[in-house]
């Protein structure tokens, strides 16, 4: 499964790059144009993809998580992280990071869920925000997005 | 300038209080990263890279070298205390290290691991300092066709980090080369694959891609991975500082494992993990009490720990002298050098000789530094392994986000990091490893420029690459390394290479090449 899929990804990617390079302007004379190198590499990628498609009965890689809980955790983490990126500029680093860390630790922490767990998560989020903010703002002088405090 | 003058000039750089502070801080951070299960040296270097943006090269690179060697050592702490290697390189240390810990000798095991790592690391740093300049001298003879050969060779050997097939490693390298073509074409300034986005005109930034592939993707792996129940050793650590008698008995193990570590490290695509497996097997074979191995033999901790740290200097030889990193962490380190305006390769030794020698000294210092810290702070570092993952993973993701933002204060870089994190996670699940992608991205511009220059110079004559001895040799080696799986398949059927096959089987799929 993983071989066929990676083969397909390689062939697809190679085909896309190869065809896209025909939009590049041609060059006359000995000088090689901008399309030369991407085309060469995409040919190599295409061949590797065919080799992978030709192999049979071998699975590689770690495979995708099968258990519903793992899949759920993965989807939630990616979704939350995406939201965090979107919220980073408008909300500002402090608020967005605090909310993100509190929610993600809560989601990742399976089992016991009571007020102590929430308090620990909140304390951890405050610590992360404080340390990273101080370090980047005052240590490295990188202005982090201010958002609501702007 | 005589050699002694050279050393004195470099020693002046190292003697600066900021550089010394960077050694201490970098090494301490490295030990912590290494001791945390699931956090590799590669990830540590990638996510700590943004912390060095504002610093001059000698301080920034020092910090990252400290992280690198500290992390390779730090892996032994969790290997011994909770039977989970902190980094893949410490995998073999779990066998006898944890067995010793279960017998109430955790402190002793930690002490031996610390001294062994220190000995291996210092020896390899000295050899690096002596050998790398000579090899770089040889590299000065390279022109366009040789550089093309070098890029092809580097990618062909890096392909071996793929867990199950070299073809997938090559796919990674080729994808990296394609990603390197994003942005303006160097010769004609035509924007390639930018899809109208101005942010992409200058090409993909290396830092967010590296943080995504090695930081965010690993964090996603933590989320998606199955939880293992740890059985931590909870007794107090005693006898951490080893007795002189114990160390004297180990001198043969130290020597042999250092040589193995160095030799394996120099070989492309074979890093500390493989070095530690070979050193462990050799120690058992040469031991008077081989039956003790697996039940808590001190040599069983000393051998892999000496070898994995000895391979760090070995790994850095081709990285610095020729610009061919042998594994993931050296590829990321090479990226860090480039961000600081230092291009690893022969010219680095010509143009920045003072700095390069200073970095060799830094490496020796960093190895000594973790030795001292490990012996004094064993108790402190042993607490790190108990930090729960539900706190670590969100913390790492926040560092990935802030780190990629800090590069140019742009959310676009954070989006690149995020996309490459997901991309890297998917590819890894398909068996396509991340290190060749980074190597392709780093070497792409050099490969393309030299290929086009060579063909322009020789009027489109492709035979130039096989008519010049060095490029022909490099391409021949590349062809051999790509054909090796086929050769091995045939020879396996003939019953040869059994030892090699056994060694490969002894390694978990994920461990090979990643440190």
PDB file of N, CA and C in Angstrom, chain B residues 137-150 153 322 464-478:
ATOM      1  N   UNK B 137      41.817  20.283   1.716  1.00  0.00           N
ATOM      2  CA  UNK B 137      42.886  20.652   0.779  1.00  0.00           C
ATOM      3  C   UNK B 137      42.681  19.943  -0.559  1.00  0.00           C
ATOM      4  N   UNK B 138      42.356  18.669  -0.456  1.00  0.00           N
ATOM      5  CA  UNK B 138      42.090  17.846  -1.641  1.00  0.00           C
ATOM      6  C   UNK B 138      40.881  18.412  -2.395  1.00  0.00           C
ATOM      7  N   UNK B 139      39.888  18.840  -1.623  1.00  0.00           N
ATOM      8  CA  UNK B 139      38.659  19.364  -2.225  1.00  0.00           C
ATOM      9  C   UNK B 139      38.865  20.646  -3.006  1.00  0.00           C
ATOM     10  N   UNK B 140      39.971  21.341  -2.737  1.00  0.00           N
ATOM     11  CA  UNK B 140      40.222  22.594  -3.449  1.00  0.00           C
ATOM     12  C   UNK B 140      40.454  22.368  -4.934  1.00  0.00           C
ATOM     13  N   UNK B 141      40.755  21.117  -5.319  1.00  0.00           N
ATOM     14  CA  UNK B 141      40.999  20.811  -6.730  1.00  0.00           C
ATOM     15  C   UNK B 141      39.699  20.714  -7.524  1.00  0.00           C
ATOM     16  N   UNK B 142      38.552  20.783  -6.818  1.00  0.00           N
ATOM     17  CA  UNK B 142      37.270  20.568  -7.486  1.00  0.00           C
ATOM     18  C   UNK B 142      36.867  21.760  -8.351  1.00  0.00           C
ATOM     19  N   UNK B 143      36.310  21.469  -9.546  1.00  0.00           N
ATOM     20  CA  UNK B 143      35.635  22.520 -10.309  1.00  0.00           C
ATOM     21  C   UNK B 143      34.231  22.007 -10.652  1.00  0.00           C
ATOM     22  N   UNK B 144      33.547  22.668 -11.591  1.00  0.00           N
ATOM     23  CA  UNK B 144      32.121  22.376 -11.814  1.00  0.00           C
ATOM     24  C   UNK B 144      31.776  20.878 -11.950  1.00  0.00           C
ATOM     25  N   UNK B 145      32.448  20.117 -12.832  1.00  0.00           N
ATOM     26  CA  UNK B 145      32.043  18.708 -12.967  1.00  0.00           C
ATOM     27  C   UNK B 145      32.208  17.925 -11.663  1.00  0.00           C
ATOM     28  N   UNK B 146      33.280  18.240 -10.899  1.00  0.00           N
ATOM     29  CA  UNK B 146      33.503  17.517  -9.638  1.00  0.00           C
ATOM     30  C   UNK B 146      32.383  17.824  -8.635  1.00  0.00           C
ATOM     31  N   UNK B 147      31.944  19.091  -8.616  1.00  0.00           N
ATOM     32  CA  UNK B 147      30.861  19.434  -7.691  1.00  0.00           C
ATOM     33  C   UNK B 147      29.576  18.698  -8.046  1.00  0.00           C
ATOM     34  N   UNK B 148      29.339  18.524  -9.348  1.00  0.00           N
ATOM     35  CA  UNK B 148      28.149  17.767  -9.751  1.00  0.00           C
ATOM     36  C   UNK B 148      28.274  16.336  -9.228  1.00  0.00           C
ATOM     37  N   UNK B 149      29.466  15.744  -9.407  1.00  0.00           N
ATOM     38  CA  UNK B 149      29.704  14.389  -8.914  1.00  0.00           C
ATOM     39  C   UNK B 149      29.470  14.308  -7.423  1.00  0.00           C
ATOM     40  N   UNK B 150      29.922  15.327  -6.705  1.00  0.00           N
ATOM     41  CA  UNK B 150      29.796  15.362  -5.248  1.00  0.00           C
ATOM     42  C   UNK B 150      28.328  15.379  -4.823  1.00  0.00           C
ATOM     43  N   UNK B 153      26.771  11.999  -5.533  1.00  0.00           N
ATOM     44  CA  UNK B 153      27.273  11.025  -4.561  1.00  0.00           C
ATOM     45  C   UNK B 153      26.610  11.233  -3.198  1.00  0.00           C
ATOM     46  N   UNK B 322      34.066  18.564   2.887  1.00  0.00           N
ATOM     47  CA  UNK B 322      33.603  18.459   1.502  1.00  0.00           C
ATOM     48  C   UNK B 322      32.188  18.989   1.304  1.00  0.00           C
ATOM     49  N   UNK B 464      31.931  14.802 -20.214  1.00  0.00           N
ATOM     50  CA  UNK B 464      32.922  15.468 -19.370  1.00  0.00           C
ATOM     51  C   UNK B 464      32.902  14.909 -17.936  1.00  0.00           C
ATOM     52  N   UNK B 465      31.727  14.490 -17.497  1.00  0.00           N
ATOM     53  CA  UNK B 465      31.611  14.012 -16.106  1.00  0.00           C
ATOM     54  C   UNK B 465      32.318  12.676 -15.893  1.00  0.00           C
ATOM     55  N   UNK B 466      32.468  11.898 -16.957  1.00  0.00           N
ATOM     56  CA  UNK B 466      33.174  10.618 -16.787  1.00  0.00           C
ATOM     57  C   UNK B 466      34.610  10.698 -17.315  1.00  0.00           C
ATOM     58  N   UNK B 467      34.951  11.795 -17.979  1.00  0.00           N
ATOM     59  CA  UNK B 467      36.320  11.915 -18.480  1.00  0.00           C
ATOM     60  C   UNK B 467      37.259  12.509 -17.436  1.00  0.00           C
ATOM     61  N   UNK B 468      36.707  13.187 -16.453  1.00  0.00           N
ATOM     62  CA  UNK B 468      37.573  13.765 -15.413  1.00  0.00           C
ATOM     63  C   UNK B 468      37.637  12.794 -14.236  1.00  0.00           C
ATOM     64  N   UNK B 469      38.845  12.476 -13.757  1.00  0.00           N
ATOM     65  CA  UNK B 469      38.992  11.357 -12.808  1.00  0.00           C
ATOM     66  C   UNK B 469      38.166  11.517 -11.511  1.00  0.00           C
ATOM     67  N   UNK B 470      38.178  12.708 -10.916  1.00  0.00           N
ATOM     68  CA  UNK B 470      37.501  12.819  -9.616  1.00  0.00           C
ATOM     69  C   UNK B 470      35.992  12.703  -9.780  1.00  0.00           C
ATOM     70  N   UNK B 471      35.437  13.418 -10.787  1.00  0.00           N
ATOM     71  CA  UNK B 471      33.986  13.338 -10.948  1.00  0.00           C
ATOM     72  C   UNK B 471      33.582  11.928 -11.384  1.00  0.00           C
ATOM     73  N   UNK B 472      34.431  11.284 -12.207  1.00  0.00           N
ATOM     74  CA  UNK B 472      34.119   9.913 -12.625  1.00  0.00           C
ATOM     75  C   UNK B 472      34.094   8.983 -11.412  1.00  0.00           C
ATOM     76  N   UNK B 473      35.078   9.157 -10.493  1.00  0.00           N
ATOM     77  CA  UNK B 473      35.121   8.311  -9.295  1.00  0.00           C
ATOM     78  C   UNK B 473      33.873   8.535  -8.451  1.00  0.00           C
ATOM     79  N   UNK B 474      33.532   9.813  -8.239  1.00  0.00           N
ATOM     80  CA  UNK B 474      32.373  10.110  -7.403  1.00  0.00           C
ATOM     81  C   UNK B 474      31.090   9.536  -8.004  1.00  0.00           C
ATOM     82  N   UNK B 475      30.938   9.717  -9.332  1.00  0.00           N
ATOM     83  CA  UNK B 475      29.739   9.181  -9.982  1.00  0.00           C
ATOM     84  C   UNK B 475      29.744   7.656  -9.941  1.00  0.00           C
ATOM     85  N   UNK B 476      30.941   7.056 -10.081  1.00  0.00           N
ATOM     86  CA  UNK B 476      31.054   5.595  -9.997  1.00  0.00           C
ATOM     87  C   UNK B 476      30.623   5.114  -8.618  1.00  0.00           C
ATOM     88  N   UNK B 477      31.096   5.816  -7.569  1.00  0.00           N
ATOM     89  CA  UNK B 477      30.713   5.437  -6.214  1.00  0.00           C
ATOM     90  C   UNK B 477      29.207   5.599  -6.014  1.00  0.00           C
ATOM     91  N   UNK B 478      28.659   6.674  -6.602  1.00  0.00           N
ATOM     92  CA  UNK B 478      27.217   6.900  -6.479  1.00  0.00           C
ATOM     93  C   UNK B 478      26.453   5.759  -7.154  1.00  0.00           C
TER      94      UNK B 478
END
